[in-house]
N, CA, C and O atoms as a Tripos MOL2 file, in Angstrom:
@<TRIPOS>MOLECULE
protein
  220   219    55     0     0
PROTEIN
NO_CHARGES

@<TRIPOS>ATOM
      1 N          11.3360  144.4210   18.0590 N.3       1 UNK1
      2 CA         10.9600  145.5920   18.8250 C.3       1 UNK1
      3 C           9.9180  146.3790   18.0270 C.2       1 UNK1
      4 O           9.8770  146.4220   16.7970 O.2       1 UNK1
      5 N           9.0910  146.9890   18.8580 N.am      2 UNK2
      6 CA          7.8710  147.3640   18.1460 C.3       2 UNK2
      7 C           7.8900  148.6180   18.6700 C.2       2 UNK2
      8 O           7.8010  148.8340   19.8780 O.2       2 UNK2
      9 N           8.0350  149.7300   17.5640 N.am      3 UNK3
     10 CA          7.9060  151.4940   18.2360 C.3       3 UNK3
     11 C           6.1320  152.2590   18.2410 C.2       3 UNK3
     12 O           5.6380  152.6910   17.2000 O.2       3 UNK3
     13 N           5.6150  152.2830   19.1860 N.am      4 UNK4
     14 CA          4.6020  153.0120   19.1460 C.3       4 UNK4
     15 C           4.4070  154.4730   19.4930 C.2       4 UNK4
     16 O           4.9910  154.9690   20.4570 O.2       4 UNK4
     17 N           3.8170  154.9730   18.9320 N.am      5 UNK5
     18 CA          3.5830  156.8850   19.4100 C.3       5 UNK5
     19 C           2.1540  156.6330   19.8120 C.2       5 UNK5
     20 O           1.3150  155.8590   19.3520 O.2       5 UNK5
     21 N           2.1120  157.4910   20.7840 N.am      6 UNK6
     22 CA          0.5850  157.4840   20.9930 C.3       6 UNK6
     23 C           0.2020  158.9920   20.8830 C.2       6 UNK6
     24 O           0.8990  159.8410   21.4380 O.2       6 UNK6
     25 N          -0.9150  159.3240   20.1620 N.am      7 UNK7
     26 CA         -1.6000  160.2820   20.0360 C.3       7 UNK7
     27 C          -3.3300  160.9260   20.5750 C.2       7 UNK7
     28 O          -4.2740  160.3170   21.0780 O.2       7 UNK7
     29 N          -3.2120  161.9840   20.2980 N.am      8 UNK8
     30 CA         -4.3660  162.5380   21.2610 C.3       8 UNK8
     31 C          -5.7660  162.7040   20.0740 C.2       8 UNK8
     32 O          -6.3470  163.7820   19.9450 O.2       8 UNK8
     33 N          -6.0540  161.7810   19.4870 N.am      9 UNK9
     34 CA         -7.2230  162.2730   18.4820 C.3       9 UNK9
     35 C          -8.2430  163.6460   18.9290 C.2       9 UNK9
     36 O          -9.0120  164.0730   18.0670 O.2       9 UNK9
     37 N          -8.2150  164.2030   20.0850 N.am     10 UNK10
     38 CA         -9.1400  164.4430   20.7350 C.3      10 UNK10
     39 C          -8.3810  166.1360   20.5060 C.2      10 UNK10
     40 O          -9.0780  167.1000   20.8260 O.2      10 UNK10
     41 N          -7.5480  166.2800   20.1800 N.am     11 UNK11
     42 CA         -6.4110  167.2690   20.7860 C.3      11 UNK11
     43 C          -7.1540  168.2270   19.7160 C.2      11 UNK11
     44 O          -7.3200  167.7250   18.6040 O.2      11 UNK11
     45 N          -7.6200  169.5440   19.9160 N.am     12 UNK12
     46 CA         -7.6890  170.6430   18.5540 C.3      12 UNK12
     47 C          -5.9730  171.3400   18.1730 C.2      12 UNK12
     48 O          -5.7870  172.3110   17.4400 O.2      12 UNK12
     49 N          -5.3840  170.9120   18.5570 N.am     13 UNK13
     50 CA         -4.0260  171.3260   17.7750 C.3      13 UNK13
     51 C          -3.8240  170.5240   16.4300 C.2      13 UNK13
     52 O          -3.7700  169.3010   16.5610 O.2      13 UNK13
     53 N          -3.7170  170.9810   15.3010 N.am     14 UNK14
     54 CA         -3.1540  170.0230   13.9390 C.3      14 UNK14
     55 C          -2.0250  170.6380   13.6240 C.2      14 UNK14
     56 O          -1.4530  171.6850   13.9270 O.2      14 UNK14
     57 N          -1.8690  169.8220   13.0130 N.am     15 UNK15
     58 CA         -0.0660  169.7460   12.2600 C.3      15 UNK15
     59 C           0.1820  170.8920   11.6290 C.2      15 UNK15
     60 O           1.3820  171.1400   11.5100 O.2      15 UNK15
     61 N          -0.6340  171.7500   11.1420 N.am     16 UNK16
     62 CA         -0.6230  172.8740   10.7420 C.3      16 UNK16
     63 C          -0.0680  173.9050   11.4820 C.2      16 UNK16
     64 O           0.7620  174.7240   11.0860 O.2      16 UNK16
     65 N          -0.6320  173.8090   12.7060 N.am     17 UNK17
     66 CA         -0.4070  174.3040   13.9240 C.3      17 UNK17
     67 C           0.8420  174.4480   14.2840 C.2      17 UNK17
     68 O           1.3500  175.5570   14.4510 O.2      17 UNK17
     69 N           1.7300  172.8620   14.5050 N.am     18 UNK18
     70 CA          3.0230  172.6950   15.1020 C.3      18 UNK18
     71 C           3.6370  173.2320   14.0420 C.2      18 UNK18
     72 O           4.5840  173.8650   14.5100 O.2      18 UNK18
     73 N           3.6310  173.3450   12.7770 N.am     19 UNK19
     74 CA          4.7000  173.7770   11.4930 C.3      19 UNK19
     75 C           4.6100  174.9950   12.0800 C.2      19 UNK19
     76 O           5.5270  175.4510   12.7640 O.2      19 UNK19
     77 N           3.4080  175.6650   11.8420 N.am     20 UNK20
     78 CA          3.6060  177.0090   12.0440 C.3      20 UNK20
     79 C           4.4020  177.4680   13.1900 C.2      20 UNK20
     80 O           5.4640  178.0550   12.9830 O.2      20 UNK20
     81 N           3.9610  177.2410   14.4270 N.am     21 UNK21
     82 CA          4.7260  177.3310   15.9660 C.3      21 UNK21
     83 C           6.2930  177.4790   15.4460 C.2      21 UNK21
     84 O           6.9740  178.4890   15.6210 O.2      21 UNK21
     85 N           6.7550  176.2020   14.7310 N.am     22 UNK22
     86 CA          7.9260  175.7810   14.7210 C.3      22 UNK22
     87 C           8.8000  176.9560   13.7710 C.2      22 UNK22
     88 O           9.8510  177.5590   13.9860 O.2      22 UNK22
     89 N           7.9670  176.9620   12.7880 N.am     23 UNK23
     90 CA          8.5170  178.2500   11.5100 C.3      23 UNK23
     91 C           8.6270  179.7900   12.6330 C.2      23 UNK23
     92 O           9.6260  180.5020   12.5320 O.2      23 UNK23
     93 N           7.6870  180.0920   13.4830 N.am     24 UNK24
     94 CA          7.6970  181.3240   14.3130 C.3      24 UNK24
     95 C           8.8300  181.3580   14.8610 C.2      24 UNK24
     96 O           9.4980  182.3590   14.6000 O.2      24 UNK24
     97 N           9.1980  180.7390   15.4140 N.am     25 UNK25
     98 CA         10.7040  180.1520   16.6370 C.3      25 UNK25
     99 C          11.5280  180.4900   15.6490 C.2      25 UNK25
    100 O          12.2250  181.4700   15.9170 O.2      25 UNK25
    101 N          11.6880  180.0220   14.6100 N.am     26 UNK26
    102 CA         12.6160  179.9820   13.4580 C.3      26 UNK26
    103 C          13.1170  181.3890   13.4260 C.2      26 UNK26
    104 O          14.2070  181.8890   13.7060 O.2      26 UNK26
    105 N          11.5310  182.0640   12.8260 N.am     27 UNK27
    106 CA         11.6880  183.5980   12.1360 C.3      27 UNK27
    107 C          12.5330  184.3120   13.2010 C.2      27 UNK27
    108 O          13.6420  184.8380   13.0990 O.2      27 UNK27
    109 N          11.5960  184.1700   14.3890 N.am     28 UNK28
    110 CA         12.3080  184.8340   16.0650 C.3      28 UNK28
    111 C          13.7950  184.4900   15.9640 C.2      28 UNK28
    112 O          14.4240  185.4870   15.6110 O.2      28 UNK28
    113 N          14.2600  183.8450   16.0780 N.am     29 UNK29
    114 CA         15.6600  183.2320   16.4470 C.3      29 UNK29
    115 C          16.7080  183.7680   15.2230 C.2      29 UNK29
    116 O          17.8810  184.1200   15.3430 O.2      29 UNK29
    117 N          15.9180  183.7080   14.0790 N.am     30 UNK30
    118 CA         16.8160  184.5820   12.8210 C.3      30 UNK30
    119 C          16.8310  185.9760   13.3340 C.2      30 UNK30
    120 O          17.9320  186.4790   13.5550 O.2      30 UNK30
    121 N          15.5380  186.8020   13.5960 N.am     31 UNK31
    122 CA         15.7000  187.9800   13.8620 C.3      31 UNK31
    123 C          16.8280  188.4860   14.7820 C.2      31 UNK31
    124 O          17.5290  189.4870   14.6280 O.2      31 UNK31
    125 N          16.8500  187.5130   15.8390 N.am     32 UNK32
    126 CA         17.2870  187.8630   17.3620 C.3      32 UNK32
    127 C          18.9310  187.6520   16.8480 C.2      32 UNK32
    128 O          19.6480  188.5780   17.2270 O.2      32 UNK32
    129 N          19.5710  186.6830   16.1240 N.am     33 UNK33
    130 CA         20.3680  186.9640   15.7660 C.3      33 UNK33
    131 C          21.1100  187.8740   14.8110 C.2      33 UNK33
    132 O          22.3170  188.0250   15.0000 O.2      33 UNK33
    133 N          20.5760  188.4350   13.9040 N.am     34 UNK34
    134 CA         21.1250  189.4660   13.0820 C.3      34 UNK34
    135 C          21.0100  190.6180   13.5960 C.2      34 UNK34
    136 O          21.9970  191.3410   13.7330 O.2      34 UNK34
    137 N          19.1290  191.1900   14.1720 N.am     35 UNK35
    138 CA         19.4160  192.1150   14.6520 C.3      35 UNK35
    139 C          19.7760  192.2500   16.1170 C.2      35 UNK35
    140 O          19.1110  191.4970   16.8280 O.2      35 UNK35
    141 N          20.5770  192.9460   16.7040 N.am     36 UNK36
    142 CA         20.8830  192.6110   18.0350 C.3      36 UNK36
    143 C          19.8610  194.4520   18.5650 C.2      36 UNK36
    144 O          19.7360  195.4410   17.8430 O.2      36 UNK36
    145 N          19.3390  194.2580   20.0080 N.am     37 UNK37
    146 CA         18.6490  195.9060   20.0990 C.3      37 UNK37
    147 C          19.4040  196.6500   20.3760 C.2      37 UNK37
    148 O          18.9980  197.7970   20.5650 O.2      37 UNK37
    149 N          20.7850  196.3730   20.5260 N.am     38 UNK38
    150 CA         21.7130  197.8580   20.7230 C.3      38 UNK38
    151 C          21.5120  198.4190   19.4590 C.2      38 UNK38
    152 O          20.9960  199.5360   19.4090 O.2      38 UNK38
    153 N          21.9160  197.6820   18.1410 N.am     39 UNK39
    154 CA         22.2710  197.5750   17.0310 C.3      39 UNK39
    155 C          21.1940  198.5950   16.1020 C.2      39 UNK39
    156 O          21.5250  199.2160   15.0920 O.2      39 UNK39
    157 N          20.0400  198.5860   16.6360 N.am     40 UNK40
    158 CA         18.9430  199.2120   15.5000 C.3      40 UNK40
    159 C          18.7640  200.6740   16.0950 C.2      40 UNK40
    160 O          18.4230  201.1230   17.1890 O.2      40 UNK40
    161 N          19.1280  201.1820   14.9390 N.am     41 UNK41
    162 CA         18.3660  202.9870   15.1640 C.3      41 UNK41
    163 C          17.0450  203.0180   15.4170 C.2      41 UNK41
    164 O          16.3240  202.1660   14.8980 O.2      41 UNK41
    165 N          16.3980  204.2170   16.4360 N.am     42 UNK42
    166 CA         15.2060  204.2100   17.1370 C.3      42 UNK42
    167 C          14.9330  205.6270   16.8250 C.2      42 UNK42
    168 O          13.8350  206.1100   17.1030 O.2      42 UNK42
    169 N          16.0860  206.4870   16.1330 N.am     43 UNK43
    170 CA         15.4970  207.8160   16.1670 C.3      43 UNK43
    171 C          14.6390  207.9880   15.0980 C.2      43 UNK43
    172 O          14.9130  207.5260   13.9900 O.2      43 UNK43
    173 N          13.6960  208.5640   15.3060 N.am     44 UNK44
    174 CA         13.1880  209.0520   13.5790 C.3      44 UNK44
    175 C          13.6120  210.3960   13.0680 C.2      44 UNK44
    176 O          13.1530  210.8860   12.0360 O.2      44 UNK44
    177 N          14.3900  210.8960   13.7320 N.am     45 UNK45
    178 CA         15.0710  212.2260   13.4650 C.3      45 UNK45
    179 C          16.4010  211.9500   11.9370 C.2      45 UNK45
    180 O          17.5000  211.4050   12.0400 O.2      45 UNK45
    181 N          15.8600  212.4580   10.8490 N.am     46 UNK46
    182 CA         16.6410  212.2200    9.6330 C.3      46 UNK46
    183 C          17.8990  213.2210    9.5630 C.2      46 UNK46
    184 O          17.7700  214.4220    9.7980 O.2      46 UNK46
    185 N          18.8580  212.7570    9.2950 N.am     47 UNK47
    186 CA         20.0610  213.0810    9.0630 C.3      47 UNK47
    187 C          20.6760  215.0510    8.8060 C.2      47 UNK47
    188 O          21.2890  215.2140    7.7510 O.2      47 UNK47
    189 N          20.5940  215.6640    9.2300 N.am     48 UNK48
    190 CA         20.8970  216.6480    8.8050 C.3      48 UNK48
    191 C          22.1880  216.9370    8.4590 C.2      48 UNK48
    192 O          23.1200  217.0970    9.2460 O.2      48 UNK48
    193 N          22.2470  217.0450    6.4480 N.am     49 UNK49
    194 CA         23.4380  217.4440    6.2180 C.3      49 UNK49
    195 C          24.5180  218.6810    6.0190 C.2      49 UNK49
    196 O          23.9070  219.6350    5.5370 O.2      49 UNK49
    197 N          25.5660  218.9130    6.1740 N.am     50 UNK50
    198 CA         26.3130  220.1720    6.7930 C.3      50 UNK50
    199 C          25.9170  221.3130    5.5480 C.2      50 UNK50
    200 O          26.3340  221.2640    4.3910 O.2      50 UNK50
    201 N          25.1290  222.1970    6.0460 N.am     51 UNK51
    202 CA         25.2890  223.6840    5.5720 C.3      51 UNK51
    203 C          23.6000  223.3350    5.3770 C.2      51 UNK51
    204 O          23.0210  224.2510    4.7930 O.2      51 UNK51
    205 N          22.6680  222.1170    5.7830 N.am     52 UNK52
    206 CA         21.0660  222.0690    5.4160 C.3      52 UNK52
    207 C          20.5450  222.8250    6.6220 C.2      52 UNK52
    208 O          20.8450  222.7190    7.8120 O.2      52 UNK52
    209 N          19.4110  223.8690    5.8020 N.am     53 UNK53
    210 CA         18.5140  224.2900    7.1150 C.3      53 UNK53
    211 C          17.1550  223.0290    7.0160 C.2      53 UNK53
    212 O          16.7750  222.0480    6.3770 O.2      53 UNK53
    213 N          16.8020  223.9700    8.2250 N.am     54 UNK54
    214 CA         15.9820  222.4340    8.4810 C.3      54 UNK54
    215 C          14.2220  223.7640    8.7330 C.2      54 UNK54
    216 O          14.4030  224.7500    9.4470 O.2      54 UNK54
    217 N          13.2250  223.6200    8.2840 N.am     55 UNK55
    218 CA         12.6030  225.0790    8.2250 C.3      55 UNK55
    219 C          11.4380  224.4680    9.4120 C.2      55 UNK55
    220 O          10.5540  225.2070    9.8460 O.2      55 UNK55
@<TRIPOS>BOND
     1     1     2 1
     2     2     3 1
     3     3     4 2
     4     3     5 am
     5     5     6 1
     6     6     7 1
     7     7     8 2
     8     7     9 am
     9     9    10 1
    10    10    11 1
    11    11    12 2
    12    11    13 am
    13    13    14 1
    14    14    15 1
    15    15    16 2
    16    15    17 am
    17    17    18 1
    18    18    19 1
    19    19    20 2
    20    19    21 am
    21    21    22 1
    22    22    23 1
    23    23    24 2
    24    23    25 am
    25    25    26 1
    26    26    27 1
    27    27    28 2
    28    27    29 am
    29    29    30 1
    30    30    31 1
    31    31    32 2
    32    31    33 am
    33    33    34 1
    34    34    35 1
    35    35    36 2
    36    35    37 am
    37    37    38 1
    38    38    39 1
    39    39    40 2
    40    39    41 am
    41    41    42 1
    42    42    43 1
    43    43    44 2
    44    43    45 am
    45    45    46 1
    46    46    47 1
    47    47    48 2
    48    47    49 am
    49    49    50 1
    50    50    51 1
    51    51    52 2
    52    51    53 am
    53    53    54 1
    54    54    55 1
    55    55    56 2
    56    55    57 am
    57    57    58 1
    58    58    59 1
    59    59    60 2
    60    59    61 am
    61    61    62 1
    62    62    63 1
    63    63    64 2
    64    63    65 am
    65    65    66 1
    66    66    67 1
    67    67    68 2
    68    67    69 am
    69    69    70 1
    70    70    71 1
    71    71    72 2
    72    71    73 am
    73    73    74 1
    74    74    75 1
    75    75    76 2
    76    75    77 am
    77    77    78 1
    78    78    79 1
    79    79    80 2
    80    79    81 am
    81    81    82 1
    82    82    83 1
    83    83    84 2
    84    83    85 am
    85    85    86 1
    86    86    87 1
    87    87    88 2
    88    87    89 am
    89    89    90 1
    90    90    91 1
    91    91    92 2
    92    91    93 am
    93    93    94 1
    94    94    95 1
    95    95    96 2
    96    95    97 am
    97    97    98 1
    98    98    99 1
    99    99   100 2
   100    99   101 am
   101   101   102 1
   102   102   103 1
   103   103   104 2
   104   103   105 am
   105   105   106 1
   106   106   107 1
   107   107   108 2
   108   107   109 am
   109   109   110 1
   110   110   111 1
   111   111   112 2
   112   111   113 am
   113   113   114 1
   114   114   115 1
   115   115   116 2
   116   115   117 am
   117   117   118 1
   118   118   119 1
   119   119   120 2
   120   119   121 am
   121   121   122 1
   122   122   123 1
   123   123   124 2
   124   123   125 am
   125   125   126 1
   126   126   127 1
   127   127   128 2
   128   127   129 am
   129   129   130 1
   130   130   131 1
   131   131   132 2
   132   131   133 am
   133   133   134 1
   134   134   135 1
   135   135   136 2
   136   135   137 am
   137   137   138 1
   138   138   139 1
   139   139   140 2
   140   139   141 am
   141   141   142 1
   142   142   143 1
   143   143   144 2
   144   143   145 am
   145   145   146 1
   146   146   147 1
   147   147   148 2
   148   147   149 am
   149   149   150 1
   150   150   151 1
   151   151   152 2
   152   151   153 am
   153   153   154 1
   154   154   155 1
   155   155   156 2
   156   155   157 am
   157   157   158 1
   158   158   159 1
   159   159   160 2
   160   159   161 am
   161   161   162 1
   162   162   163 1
   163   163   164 2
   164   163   165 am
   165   165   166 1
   166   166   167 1
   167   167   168 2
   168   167   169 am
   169   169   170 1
   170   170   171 1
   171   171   172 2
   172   171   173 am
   173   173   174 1
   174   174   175 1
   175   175   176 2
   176   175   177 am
   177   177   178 1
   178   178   179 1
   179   179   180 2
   180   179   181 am
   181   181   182 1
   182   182   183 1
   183   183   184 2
   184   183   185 am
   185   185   186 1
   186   186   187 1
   187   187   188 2
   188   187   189 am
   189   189   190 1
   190   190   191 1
   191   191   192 2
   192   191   193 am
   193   193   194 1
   194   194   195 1
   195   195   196 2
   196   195   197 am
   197   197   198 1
   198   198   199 1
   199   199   200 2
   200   199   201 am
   201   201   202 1
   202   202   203 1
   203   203   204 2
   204   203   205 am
   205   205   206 1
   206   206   207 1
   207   207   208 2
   208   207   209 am
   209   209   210 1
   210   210   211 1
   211   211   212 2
   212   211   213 am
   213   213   214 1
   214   214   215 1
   215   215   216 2
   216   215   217 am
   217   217   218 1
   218   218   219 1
   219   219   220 2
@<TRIPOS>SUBSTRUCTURE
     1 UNK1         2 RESIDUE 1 A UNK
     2 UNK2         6 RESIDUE 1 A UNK
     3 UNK3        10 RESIDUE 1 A UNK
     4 UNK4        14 RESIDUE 1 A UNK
     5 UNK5        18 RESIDUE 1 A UNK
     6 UNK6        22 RESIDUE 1 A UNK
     7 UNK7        26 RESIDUE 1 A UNK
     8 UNK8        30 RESIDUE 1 A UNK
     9 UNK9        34 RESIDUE 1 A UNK
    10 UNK10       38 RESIDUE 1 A UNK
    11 UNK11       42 RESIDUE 1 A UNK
    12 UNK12       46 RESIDUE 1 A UNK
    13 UNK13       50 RESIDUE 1 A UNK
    14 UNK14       54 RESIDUE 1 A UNK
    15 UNK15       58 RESIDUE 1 A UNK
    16 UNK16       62 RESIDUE 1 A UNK
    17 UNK17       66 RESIDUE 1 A UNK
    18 UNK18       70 RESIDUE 1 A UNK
    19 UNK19       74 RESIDUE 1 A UNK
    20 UNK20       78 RESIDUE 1 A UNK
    21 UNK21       82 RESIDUE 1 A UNK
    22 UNK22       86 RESIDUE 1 A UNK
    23 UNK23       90 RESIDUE 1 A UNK
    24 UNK24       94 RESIDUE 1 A UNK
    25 UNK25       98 RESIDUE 1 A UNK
    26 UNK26      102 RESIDUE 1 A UNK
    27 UNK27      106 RESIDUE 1 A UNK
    28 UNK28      110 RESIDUE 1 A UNK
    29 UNK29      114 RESIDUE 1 A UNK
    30 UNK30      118 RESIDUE 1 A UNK
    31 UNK31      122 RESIDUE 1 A UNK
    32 UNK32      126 RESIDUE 1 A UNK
    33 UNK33      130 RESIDUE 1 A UNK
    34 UNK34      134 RESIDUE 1 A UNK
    35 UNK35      138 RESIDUE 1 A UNK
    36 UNK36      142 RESIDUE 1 A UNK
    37 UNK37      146 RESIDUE 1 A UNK
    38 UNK38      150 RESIDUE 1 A UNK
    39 UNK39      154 RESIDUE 1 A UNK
    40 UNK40      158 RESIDUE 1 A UNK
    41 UNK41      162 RESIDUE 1 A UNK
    42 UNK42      166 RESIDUE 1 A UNK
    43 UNK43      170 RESIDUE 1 A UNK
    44 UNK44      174 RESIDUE 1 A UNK
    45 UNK45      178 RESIDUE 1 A UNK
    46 UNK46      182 RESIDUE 1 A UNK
    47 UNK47      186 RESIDUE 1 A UNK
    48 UNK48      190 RESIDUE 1 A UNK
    49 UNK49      194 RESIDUE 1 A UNK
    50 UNK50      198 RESIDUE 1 A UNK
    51 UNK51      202 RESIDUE 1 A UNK
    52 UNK52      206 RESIDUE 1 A UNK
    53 UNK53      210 RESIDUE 1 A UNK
    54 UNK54      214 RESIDUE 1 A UNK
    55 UNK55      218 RESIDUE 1 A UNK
């Protein structure tokens, strides 16, 4: 049995290309799991602590 791939010489995508694509998905899919968007603070309003004025 004889396995052949056939390829697109012609194609401007390189291998460089698909790693990268593939590493993006990666990063995405790590993010999407740790951070969830309920999960992340959105205020930029900093903490005011009891007895602080704020001027």
């Amino acid at each position: 049995m004889k396995i052949e791939r056939i390829f697109n010489n012609e194609s401007p995508i390189t291998l460089e290309d698909i790693f990268t694509s593939i590493l993006n998905e990666k990063i995405d899919d790590l993010i999407k799991e740790f951070y969830d968007n309920n999960d992340i603070e959105t205020s930029t309003d900093s903490p005011k602590e009891k007895g602080e004025e704020v001027a």
